[in-house]
mmCIF file of C-alpha atoms in Angstrom:
data_model
loop_
_atom_site.group_PDB
_atom_site.id
_atom_site.type_symbol
_atom_site.label_atom_id
_atom_site.label_comp_id
_atom_site.label_asym_id
_atom_site.label_seq_id
_atom_site.Cartn_x
_atom_site.Cartn_y
_atom_site.Cartn_z
ATOM 1 C CA MET A 1 0.000 0.000 0.000
ATOM 2 C CA THR A 2 1.072 3.560 -0.634
ATOM 3 C CA GLY A 3 1.963 5.420 2.520
ATOM 4 C CA LEU A 4 1.413 8.986 3.621
ATOM 5 C CA PHE A 5 5.178 9.439 3.725
ATOM 6 C CA SER A 6 5.912 7.845 0.360
ATOM 7 C CA PRO A 7 7.041 10.092 -2.509
ATOM 8 C CA LEU A 8 4.592 11.289 -5.139
ATOM 9 C CA THR A 9 5.837 12.030 -8.633
ATOM 10 C CA LEU A 10 3.864 14.421 -10.821
ATOM 11 C CA ARG A 11 5.508 14.994 -14.185
ATOM 12 C CA GLY A 12 9.085 16.113 -13.562
ATOM 13 C CA ALA A 13 8.622 16.833 -9.859
ATOM 14 C CA THR A 14 8.697 14.443 -6.921
ATOM 15 C CA LEU A 15 7.146 15.369 -3.574
ATOM 16 C CA ARG A 16 8.915 13.905 -0.547
ATOM 17 C CA ASN A 17 5.532 12.814 0.892
ATOM 18 C CA ARG A 18 1.774 13.001 0.317
ATOM 19 C CA ILE A 19 1.146 15.943 2.659
ATOM 20 C CA ALA A 20 0.408 19.361 1.169
ATOM 21 C CA MET A 21 -0.231 22.760 2.643
ATOM 22 C CA ALA A 22 -3.552 23.930 1.257
ATOM 23 C CA PRO A 23 -3.683 27.480 -0.119
ATOM 24 C CA MET A 24 -4.957 29.870 2.549
ATOM 25 C CA CYS A 25 -5.357 33.610 2.062
ATOM 26 C CA GLN A 26 -3.352 35.669 4.546
ATOM 27 C CA TYR A 27 -4.626 39.130 3.569
ATOM 28 C CA SER A 28 -1.145 40.404 4.368
ATOM 29 C CA ALA A 29 0.231 41.532 1.016
ATOM 30 C CA GLY A 30 2.030 44.814 0.608
ATOM 31 C CA PRO A 31 1.011 47.507 -1.863
ATOM 32 C CA ASP A 32 -0.149 46.238 -5.267
ATOM 33 C CA GLY A 33 -0.286 42.585 -4.218
ATOM 34 C CA LEU A 34 3.381 42.088 -3.372
ATOM 35 C CA PRO A 35 4.201 39.266 -0.939
ATOM 36 C CA THR A 36 6.022 40.284 2.232
ATOM 37 C CA GLU A 37 8.261 38.773 4.897
ATOM 38 C CA TRP A 38 5.063 37.382 6.421
ATOM 39 C CA HIS A 39 4.700 35.081 3.419
ATOM 40 C CA ARG A 40 8.305 33.915 3.560
ATOM 41 C CA VAL A 41 8.008 32.979 7.227
ATOM 42 C CA HIS A 42 4.461 31.626 6.936
ATOM 43 C CA LEU A 43 5.129 29.354 3.947
ATOM 44 C CA GLY A 44 8.705 28.584 4.922
ATOM 45 C CA SER A 45 7.697 27.371 8.373
ATOM 46 C CA ARG A 46 5.454 24.701 6.887
ATOM 47 C CA ALA A 47 8.248 23.598 4.556
ATOM 48 C CA LEU A 48 10.549 23.241 7.579
ATOM 49 C CA GLY A 49 7.693 21.392 9.256
ATOM 50 C CA GLY A 50 7.949 18.622 6.711
ATOM 51 C CA VAL A 51 5.146 19.017 4.163
ATOM 52 C CA GLY A 52 5.884 17.790 0.662
ATOM 53 C CA LEU A 53 4.024 20.503 -1.240
ATOM 54 C CA VAL A 54 3.543 24.120 -0.174
ATOM 55 C CA ILE A 55 0.802 25.910 -2.123
ATOM 56 C CA SER A 56 0.677 29.681 -1.814
ATOM 57 C CA GLU A 57 -2.558 31.508 -1.161
ATOM 58 C CA ALA A 58 -4.877 32.497 -4.001
ATOM 59 C CA THR A 59 -2.598 34.705 -6.093
ATOM 60 C CA ALA A 60 -4.355 36.990 -8.530
ATOM 61 C CA VAL A 61 -3.486 36.959 -12.220
ATOM 62 C CA VAL A 62 -4.747 40.553 -12.633
ATOM 63 C CA PRO A 63 -5.284 43.361 -10.097
ATOM 64 C CA GLU A 64 -9.078 43.111 -10.337
ATOM 65 C CA GLY A 65 -8.818 39.379 -9.640
ATOM 66 C CA ARG A 66 -7.872 39.875 -5.995
ATOM 67 C CA ILE A 67 -10.397 38.940 -3.328
ATOM 68 C CA SER A 68 -9.343 41.950 -1.295
ATOM 69 C CA PRO A 69 -6.857 44.801 -1.688
ATOM 70 C CA ARG A 70 -4.588 42.849 0.684
ATOM 71 C CA ASP A 71 -4.233 39.771 -1.564
ATOM 72 C CA THR A 72 -1.093 38.691 -3.362
ATOM 73 C CA GLY A 73 -0.689 38.835 -7.129
ATOM 74 C CA LEU A 74 1.546 37.745 -9.948
ATOM 75 C CA TRP A 75 0.749 40.168 -12.752
ATOM 76 C CA SER A 76 4.063 42.020 -13.046
ATOM 77 C CA ASP A 77 7.817 41.540 -12.947
ATOM 78 C CA ALA A 78 7.858 43.204 -9.529
ATOM 79 C CA HIS A 79 5.839 40.286 -8.217
ATOM 80 C CA VAL A 80 8.363 37.857 -9.655
ATOM 81 C CA GLU A 81 11.164 39.498 -7.705
ATOM 82 C CA ALA A 82 9.119 39.650 -4.513
ATOM 83 C CA TRP A 83 8.182 35.946 -4.661
ATOM 84 C CA ARG A 84 11.732 34.673 -5.315
ATOM 85 C CA PRO A 85 12.959 34.766 -1.676
ATOM 86 C CA VAL A 86 9.793 32.906 -0.627
ATOM 87 C CA THR A 87 10.100 30.099 -3.156
ATOM 88 C CA ALA A 88 13.859 29.795 -2.579
ATOM 89 C CA PHE A 89 13.381 29.228 1.145
ATOM 90 C CA VAL A 90 10.562 26.719 0.642
ATOM 91 C CA ALA A 91 12.652 24.744 -1.855
ATOM 92 C CA GLU A 92 15.760 24.868 0.354
ATOM 93 C CA ALA A 93 13.671 23.439 3.196
ATOM 94 C CA GLY A 94 12.799 20.429 1.023
ATOM 95 C CA ALA A 95 9.245 21.182 -0.082
ATOM 96 C CA LEU A 96 8.002 21.823 -3.606
ATOM 97 C CA PRO A 97 6.841 25.465 -3.919
ATOM 98 C CA ALA A 98 3.556 25.829 -5.806
ATOM 99 C CA VAL A 99 1.383 28.822 -6.572
ATOM 100 C CA GLN A 100 -2.393 28.910 -6.752
ATOM 101 C CA LEU A 101 -3.311 31.197 -9.630
ATOM 102 C CA ALA A 102 -6.695 32.783 -9.131
ATOM 103 C CA HIS A 103 -9.286 35.290 -10.236
ATOM 104 C CA ALA A 104 -11.935 36.161 -7.645
ATOM 105 C CA GLY A 105 -14.615 37.145 -10.172
ATOM 106 C CA PHE A 106 -17.681 38.627 -8.516
ATOM 107 C CA LYS A 107 -16.218 37.956 -5.067
ATOM 108 C CA ALA A 108 -13.447 40.495 -5.685
ATOM 109 C CA SER A 109 -12.987 43.903 -4.048
ATOM 110 C CA THR A 110 -14.169 42.773 -0.614
ATOM 111 C CA TYR A 111 -12.842 43.522 2.849
ATOM 112 C CA TRP A 112 -10.506 41.078 4.614
ATOM 113 C CA PRO A 113 -12.117 38.851 7.277
ATOM 114 C CA TRP A 114 -11.031 40.808 10.358
ATOM 115 C CA SER A 115 -11.950 44.192 8.965
ATOM 116 C CA PRO A 116 -14.539 46.031 11.096
ATOM 117 C CA VAL A 117 -16.461 46.570 7.847
ATOM 118 C CA ALA A 118 -17.823 43.782 5.639
ATOM 119 C CA GLY A 119 -18.897 43.611 2.008
ATOM 120 C CA GLY A 120 -17.564 45.386 -1.034
ATOM 121 C CA VAL A 121 -14.663 47.827 -0.829
ATOM 122 C CA PRO A 122 -15.504 51.172 -2.504
ATOM 123 C CA ASP A 123 -13.182 52.854 -4.979
ATOM 124 C CA ASP A 124 -12.117 55.532 -2.527
ATOM 125 C CA GLU A 125 -10.797 52.819 -0.176
ATOM 126 C CA GLY A 126 -8.844 50.976 -2.839
ATOM 127 C CA GLY A 127 -11.641 48.904 -4.333
ATOM 128 C CA TRP A 128 -12.670 48.348 -7.943
ATOM 129 C CA THR A 129 -15.504 47.018 -10.081
ATOM 130 C CA PRO A 130 -15.407 43.200 -10.136
ATOM 131 C CA VAL A 131 -16.287 41.041 -13.128
ATOM 132 C CA GLY A 132 -18.156 37.782 -13.562
ATOM 133 C CA PRO A 133 -20.146 35.641 -15.964
ATOM 134 C CA GLY A 134 -23.077 38.016 -15.411
ATOM 135 C CA ASP A 135 -23.987 41.213 -13.616
ATOM 136 C CA GLU A 136 -25.480 39.705 -10.438
ATOM 137 C CA PRO A 137 -23.556 40.239 -7.184
ATOM 138 C CA PHE A 138 -22.787 37.325 -4.881
ATOM 139 C CA LEU A 139 -24.443 39.119 -1.962
ATOM 140 C CA PRO A 140 -26.357 42.404 -1.771
ATOM 141 C CA THR A 141 -23.455 43.866 0.253
ATOM 142 C CA PHE A 142 -20.929 42.953 -2.474
ATOM 143 C CA ARG A 143 -20.179 45.154 -5.441
ATOM 144 C CA THR A 144 -22.157 44.657 -8.632
ATOM 145 C CA PRO A 145 -19.955 42.947 -11.221
ATOM 146 C CA LYS A 146 -19.575 43.703 -14.892
ATOM 147 C CA ALA A 147 -20.381 40.776 -17.170
ATOM 148 C CA LEU A 148 -17.330 39.710 -19.162
ATOM 149 C CA ASP A 149 -17.630 39.927 -22.935
ATOM 150 C CA LEU A 150 -15.873 37.474 -25.232
ATOM 151 C CA ALA A 151 -12.791 39.635 -25.730
ATOM 152 C CA GLU A 152 -12.455 40.059 -21.965
ATOM 153 C CA ILE A 153 -12.763 36.302 -21.453
ATOM 154 C CA ASP A 154 -9.886 35.827 -23.900
ATOM 155 C CA ARG A 155 -7.847 38.266 -21.827
ATOM 156 C CA VAL A 156 -8.598 36.272 -18.659
ATOM 157 C CA VAL A 157 -7.213 33.126 -20.288
ATOM 158 C CA GLU A 158 -4.125 35.041 -21.411
ATOM 159 C CA ALA A 159 -3.678 36.498 -17.918
ATOM 160 C CA PHE A 160 -3.569 33.017 -16.386
ATOM 161 C CA ALA A 161 -1.007 31.933 -18.986
ATOM 162 C CA VAL A 162 1.231 34.962 -18.444
ATOM 163 C CA ALA A 163 1.004 34.578 -14.678
ATOM 164 C CA ALA A 164 2.009 30.908 -15.015
ATOM 165 C CA SER A 165 5.071 31.972 -16.952
ATOM 166 C CA ARG A 166 5.921 34.505 -14.256
ATOM 167 C CA ALA A 167 5.403 31.821 -11.617
ATOM 168 C CA LEU A 168 8.204 29.755 -13.112
ATOM 169 C CA ALA A 169 10.442 32.808 -13.246
ATOM 170 C CA ALA A 170 9.632 33.427 -9.576
ATOM 171 C CA GLY A 171 10.811 29.948 -8.605
ATOM 172 C CA PHE A 172 7.512 28.105 -8.289
ATOM 173 C CA ARG A 173 7.805 24.510 -9.479
ATOM 174 C CA ALA A 174 4.114 23.663 -9.708
ATOM 175 C CA VAL A 175 0.957 25.608 -10.552
ATOM 176 C CA GLU A 176 -2.570 25.164 -9.248
ATOM 177 C CA VAL A 177 -5.481 26.690 -11.161
ATOM 178 C CA HIS A 178 -8.188 27.889 -8.757
ATOM 179 C CA ALA A 179 -11.572 26.806 -10.115
ATOM 180 C CA ALA A 180 -13.378 26.470 -6.779
ATOM 181 C CA HIS A 181 -15.114 28.341 -3.949
ATOM 182 C CA GLY A 182 -17.316 30.615 -6.044
ATOM 183 C CA TYR A 183 -14.453 32.460 -7.698
ATOM 184 C CA LEU A 184 -14.390 33.264 -11.402
ATOM 185 C CA LEU A 185 -13.752 29.868 -12.987
ATOM 186 C CA HIS A 186 -16.213 28.208 -10.601
ATOM 187 C CA GLU A 187 -18.727 30.960 -11.344
ATOM 188 C CA PHE A 188 -18.614 29.868 -14.965
ATOM 189 C CA LEU A 189 -18.844 26.164 -14.043
ATOM 190 C CA SER A 190 -21.834 26.342 -11.726
ATOM 191 C CA PRO A 191 -25.387 26.621 -13.097
ATOM 192 C CA LEU A 192 -26.193 28.599 -9.946
ATOM 193 C CA THR A 193 -24.021 31.515 -11.114
ATOM 194 C CA ASN A 194 -23.669 31.104 -14.884
ATOM 195 C CA HIS A 195 -26.768 32.175 -16.776
ATOM 196 C CA ARG A 196 -25.033 33.046 -20.027
ATOM 197 C CA THR A 197 -26.556 32.061 -23.353
ATOM 198 C CA ASP A 198 -23.372 32.181 -25.440
ATOM 199 C CA GLY A 199 -20.666 29.527 -25.856
ATOM 200 C CA TYR A 200 -19.521 29.978 -22.255
ATOM 201 C CA GLY A 201 -22.905 29.144 -20.748
ATOM 202 C CA GLY A 202 -25.794 26.767 -21.129
ATOM 203 C CA ASP A 203 -24.941 23.090 -20.767
ATOM 204 C CA ARG A 204 -22.037 21.651 -18.821
ATOM 205 C CA ALA A 205 -19.772 21.734 -21.865
ATOM 206 C CA GLY A 206 -20.322 25.465 -22.303
ATOM 207 C CA ARG A 207 -19.931 26.204 -18.605
ATOM 208 C CA SER A 208 -16.736 24.126 -18.442
ATOM 209 C CA ARG A 209 -15.175 25.867 -21.416
ATOM 210 C CA LEU A 210 -13.357 28.637 -19.540
ATOM 211 C CA ALA A 211 -11.794 26.336 -16.930
ATOM 212 C CA LEU A 212 -10.565 24.023 -19.683
ATOM 213 C CA GLU A 213 -9.206 26.879 -21.787
ATOM 214 C CA VAL A 214 -7.302 28.225 -18.786
ATOM 215 C CA THR A 215 -5.887 24.768 -17.991
ATOM 216 C CA ARG A 216 -4.740 24.259 -21.587
ATOM 217 C CA ALA A 217 -3.167 27.719 -21.678
ATOM 218 C CA VAL A 218 -1.305 27.143 -18.403
ATOM 219 C CA ARG A 219 -0.081 23.737 -19.548
ATOM 220 C CA ALA A 220 1.172 25.191 -22.848
ATOM 221 C CA VAL A 221 3.187 27.841 -21.012
ATOM 222 C CA VAL A 222 4.748 25.724 -18.253
ATOM 223 C CA GLY A 223 5.841 22.892 -20.545
ATOM 224 C CA ASP A 224 5.825 19.140 -20.065
ATOM 225 C CA ASP A 225 7.730 18.825 -16.781
ATOM 226 C CA VAL A 226 5.857 21.183 -14.451
ATOM 227 C CA PRO A 227 2.877 19.747 -12.525
ATOM 228 C CA VAL A 228 -0.467 21.490 -13.047
ATOM 229 C CA LEU A 229 -3.132 20.998 -10.392
ATOM 230 C CA VAL A 230 -6.706 22.240 -10.543
ATOM 231 C CA ARG A 231 -8.773 22.939 -7.430
ATOM 232 C CA ILE A 232 -12.490 22.427 -7.974
ATOM 233 C CA SER A 233 -15.590 22.611 -5.844
ATOM 234 C CA ALA A 234 -16.723 19.041 -6.438
ATOM 235 C CA THR A 235 -20.256 19.893 -5.310
ATOM 236 C CA ASP A 236 -22.182 23.085 -4.657
ATOM 237 C CA TRP A 237 -24.187 21.333 -1.906
ATOM 238 C CA VAL A 238 -27.290 22.859 -3.512
ATOM 239 C CA PRO A 239 -30.038 21.195 -5.584
ATOM 240 C CA ASP A 240 -29.646 22.095 -9.258
ATOM 241 C CA GLY A 241 -26.046 23.170 -8.643
ATOM 242 C CA TRP A 242 -22.749 21.605 -9.666
ATOM 243 C CA THR A 243 -22.662 17.924 -8.690
ATOM 244 C CA PRO A 244 -20.103 15.168 -8.051
ATOM 245 C CA ALA A 245 -21.158 13.629 -11.388
ATOM 246 C CA ASP A 246 -20.271 16.922 -13.076
ATOM 247 C CA SER A 247 -16.895 16.814 -11.323
ATOM 248 C CA VAL A 248 -16.185 13.313 -12.588
ATOM 249 C CA ALA A 249 -16.859 14.453 -16.152
ATOM 250 C CA LEU A 250 -14.808 17.626 -15.656
ATOM 251 C CA ALA A 251 -11.871 15.717 -14.156
ATOM 252 C CA ARG A 252 -11.567 13.610 -17.297
ATOM 253 C CA GLU A 253 -11.564 16.751 -19.425
ATOM 254 C CA LEU A 254 -9.077 18.523 -17.163
ATOM 255 C CA ALA A 255 -6.693 15.581 -17.418
ATOM 256 C CA ALA A 256 -6.989 15.683 -21.212
ATOM 257 C CA ALA A 257 -6.263 19.431 -21.040
ATOM 258 C CA GLY A 258 -3.032 18.829 -19.145
ATOM 259 C CA ALA A 259 -3.962 18.688 -15.453
ATOM 260 C CA ASP A 260 -2.056 16.170 -13.331
ATOM 261 C CA LEU A 261 -4.144 16.214 -10.156
ATOM 262 C CA VAL A 262 -7.629 17.431 -9.206
ATOM 263 C CA ASP A 263 -7.779 19.024 -5.765
ATOM 264 C CA CYS A 264 -11.339 18.321 -4.555
ATOM 265 C CA SER A 265 -12.848 20.962 -2.296
ATOM 266 C CA SER A 266 -16.495 22.057 -2.339
ATOM 267 C CA GLY A 267 -19.022 24.875 -2.061
ATOM 268 C CA GLY A 268 -18.737 28.619 -2.446
ATOM 269 C CA ALA A 269 -21.065 29.360 -5.357
ATOM 270 C CA ALA A 270 -24.083 30.112 -3.174
ATOM 271 C CA PRO A 271 -24.377 31.832 0.214
ATOM 272 C CA ASN A 272 -26.012 30.355 3.302
ATOM 273 C CA VAL A 273 -25.535 26.743 2.261
ATOM 274 C CA GLU A 274 -25.734 23.884 4.759
ATOM 275 C CA VAL A 275 -22.458 22.004 4.459
ATOM 276 C CA PRO A 276 -22.117 18.691 6.363
ATOM 277 C CA ALA A 277 -18.764 19.696 7.801
ATOM 278 C CA LYS A 278 -17.048 17.002 9.845
ATOM 279 C CA PRO A 279 -13.582 15.436 9.757
ATOM 280 C CA GLY A 280 -12.901 14.292 6.206
ATOM 281 C CA TYR A 281 -16.301 15.396 4.892
ATOM 282 C CA GLN A 282 -14.891 16.125 1.425
ATOM 283 C CA VAL A 283 -12.784 12.963 1.148
ATOM 284 C CA PRO A 284 -15.600 10.964 -0.540
ATOM 285 C CA LEU A 285 -15.633 13.569 -3.321
ATOM 286 C CA ALA A 286 -11.928 13.038 -4.028
ATOM 287 C CA ALA A 287 -12.417 9.271 -3.783
ATOM 288 C CA GLU A 288 -15.286 9.272 -6.274
ATOM 289 C CA VAL A 289 -13.377 11.338 -8.819
ATOM 290 C CA ARG A 290 -10.297 9.140 -8.442
ATOM 291 C CA ARG A 291 -12.237 5.867 -8.611
ATOM 292 C CA LYS A 292 -14.324 6.767 -11.648
ATOM 293 C CA THR A 293 -11.645 8.524 -13.707
ATOM 294 C CA GLY A 294 -8.252 7.233 -12.622
ATOM 295 C CA VAL A 295 -7.130 10.870 -12.327
ATOM 296 C CA PRO A 296 -4.981 11.564 -9.229
ATOM 297 C CA THR A 297 -6.826 13.591 -6.605
ATOM 298 C CA GLY A 298 -6.176 15.637 -3.507
ATOM 299 C CA ALA A 299 -8.410 15.411 -0.431
ATOM 300 C CA VAL A 300 -9.020 18.326 1.897
ATOM 301 C CA GLY A 301 -11.412 19.284 4.671
ATOM 302 C CA LEU A 302 -10.987 19.047 8.452
ATOM 303 C CA ILE A 303 -8.307 16.376 8.238
ATOM 304 C CA THR A 304 -6.432 16.627 11.518
ATOM 305 C CA GLU A 305 -5.368 13.177 12.755
ATOM 306 C CA PRO A 306 -2.301 11.362 11.384
ATOM 307 C CA GLU A 307 -4.032 7.970 11.253
ATOM 308 C CA HIS A 308 -6.915 9.474 9.281
ATOM 309 C CA ALA A 309 -4.590 11.112 6.784
ATOM 310 C CA ALA A 310 -2.604 7.909 6.402
ATOM 311 C CA ALA A 311 -5.769 5.873 5.817
ATOM 312 C CA ILE A 312 -6.944 8.228 3.059
ATOM 313 C CA VAL A 313 -3.792 7.521 1.082
ATOM 314 C CA ALA A 314 -3.498 3.837 2.003
ATOM 315 C CA ASP A 315 -7.122 3.143 1.044
ATOM 316 C CA GLY A 316 -6.708 4.817 -2.335
ATOM 317 C CA GLU A 317 -9.211 7.594 -1.661
ATOM 318 C CA ALA A 318 -6.737 10.280 -2.726
ATOM 319 C CA ASP A 319 -3.106 10.624 -3.753
ATOM 320 C CA LEU A 320 -2.459 13.765 -1.726
ATOM 321 C CA VAL A 321 -3.797 15.030 1.609
ATOM 322 C CA LEU A 322 -4.065 18.799 1.935
ATOM 323 C CA LEU A 323 -4.116 20.388 5.368
ATOM 324 C CA GLY A 324 -5.301 23.917 6.036
ATOM 325 C CA ARG A 325 -6.277 25.086 9.483
ATOM 326 C CA GLU A 326 -4.433 22.206 11.137
ATOM 327 C CA LEU A 327 -1.175 23.542 9.682
ATOM 328 C CA LEU A 328 -2.030 27.015 10.964
ATOM 329 C CA ARG A 329 -2.250 25.499 14.422
ATOM 330 C CA ASP A 330 0.805 23.271 14.049
ATOM 331 C CA PRO A 331 3.369 24.004 11.304
ATOM 332 C CA TYR A 332 5.218 20.831 12.345
ATOM 333 C CA TRP A 333 2.237 18.508 11.974
ATOM 334 C CA PRO A 334 4.051 16.244 9.459
ATOM 335 C CA ARG A 335 6.885 15.630 11.924
ATOM 336 C CA ARG A 336 4.425 14.894 14.730
ATOM 337 C CA ALA A 337 2.462 12.603 12.390
ATOM 338 C CA ALA A 338 5.591 10.730 11.403
ATOM 339 C CA ALA A 339 6.477 10.180 15.044
ATOM 340 C CA GLU A 340 2.968 8.914 15.839
ATOM 341 C CA LEU A 341 2.960 6.601 12.815
ATOM 342 C CA GLY A 342 6.424 5.242 13.524
ATOM 343 C CA VAL A 343 7.990 6.717 10.401
ATOM 344 C CA ALA A 344 11.571 7.988 10.408
ATOM 345 C CA LEU A 345 11.515 11.524 9.031
ATOM 346 C CA ASP A 346 14.739 13.475 8.828
ATOM 347 C CA ALA A 347 14.687 16.969 10.290
ATOM 348 C CA PRO A 348 16.866 20.004 9.572
ATOM 349 C CA ALA A 349 20.171 19.659 11.375
ATOM 350 C CA GLN A 350 19.238 22.575 13.613
ATOM 351 C CA TYR A 351 16.103 20.728 14.830
ATOM 352 C CA ARG A 352 17.194 17.083 15.005
ATOM 353 C CA ARG A 353 17.635 17.086 18.762
ATOM 354 C CA ALA A 354 13.881 17.741 19.062
ATOM 355 C CA TRP A 355 12.959 14.581 17.159
#
């Protein structure tokens, strides 16, 4: 059986184990989306902690693609220079540095979670007009988006491709396309948010078109050796929304478009949804996609215990286990897990006396 601490090879990259740091927004970027020392310490600590793959937070491909004015980006050469110290440290610590490329769509230009104000950020406070498949806001308190026309959709695809090229220049060695959580690509996928009548709407094929075009464009830019992951919301948890069956069909198409692994999260297209959150609640989604398509998957969602994570991999439910909040609580979770599971895991020379 494959173990949690066995290597995972994706294209020309090999992860030292099957544990990944899930992308988590820090809302701590400097002016114009530049990463800061916070990001170097935050991401670097988890690499020192022993994860195999470190995925940066949602990193916008264009300024208007940020969730908030405090989000990171990768739309200029200045961003390349700012990310290089981060990726260098992560790689030196033994983890594979990856970037999640994102466009927030109609969820853009919002306040960060701990702001005393919620909802859309106005222009005079650094906000902007968001875009989406249509002109309906996510919530009444959010800004009203502009519906993308066909030429603007083409520019979105190009922005993802250019950002992927910059990611390689910045030292990232894998790229994840963010097509989940109610952000732009998911907005096009879900029938709850895509009411277009042109070639980017209608049936599942039309709604999937943008995500597939972005994946193909990213693959073409990064070449044959760089892993491309795609994060999807495998269900909207809403009747008449995106379903696990849709995700199975999409996963096959994503693999044909050049994706190496489908990172299965869920939800985000509709507000006030009842999600059956419990430890591992999204693992069956990753397992279904993997079982029915043969495409490698990542499982995420309240995975906290080493034995649980190990069982997910050993039982063939997913090829990669992504941890989020648990790694915020304990950057050294992989080293603790290895100790509990009886696995010898080398530590940096400076830390070996602790293990």
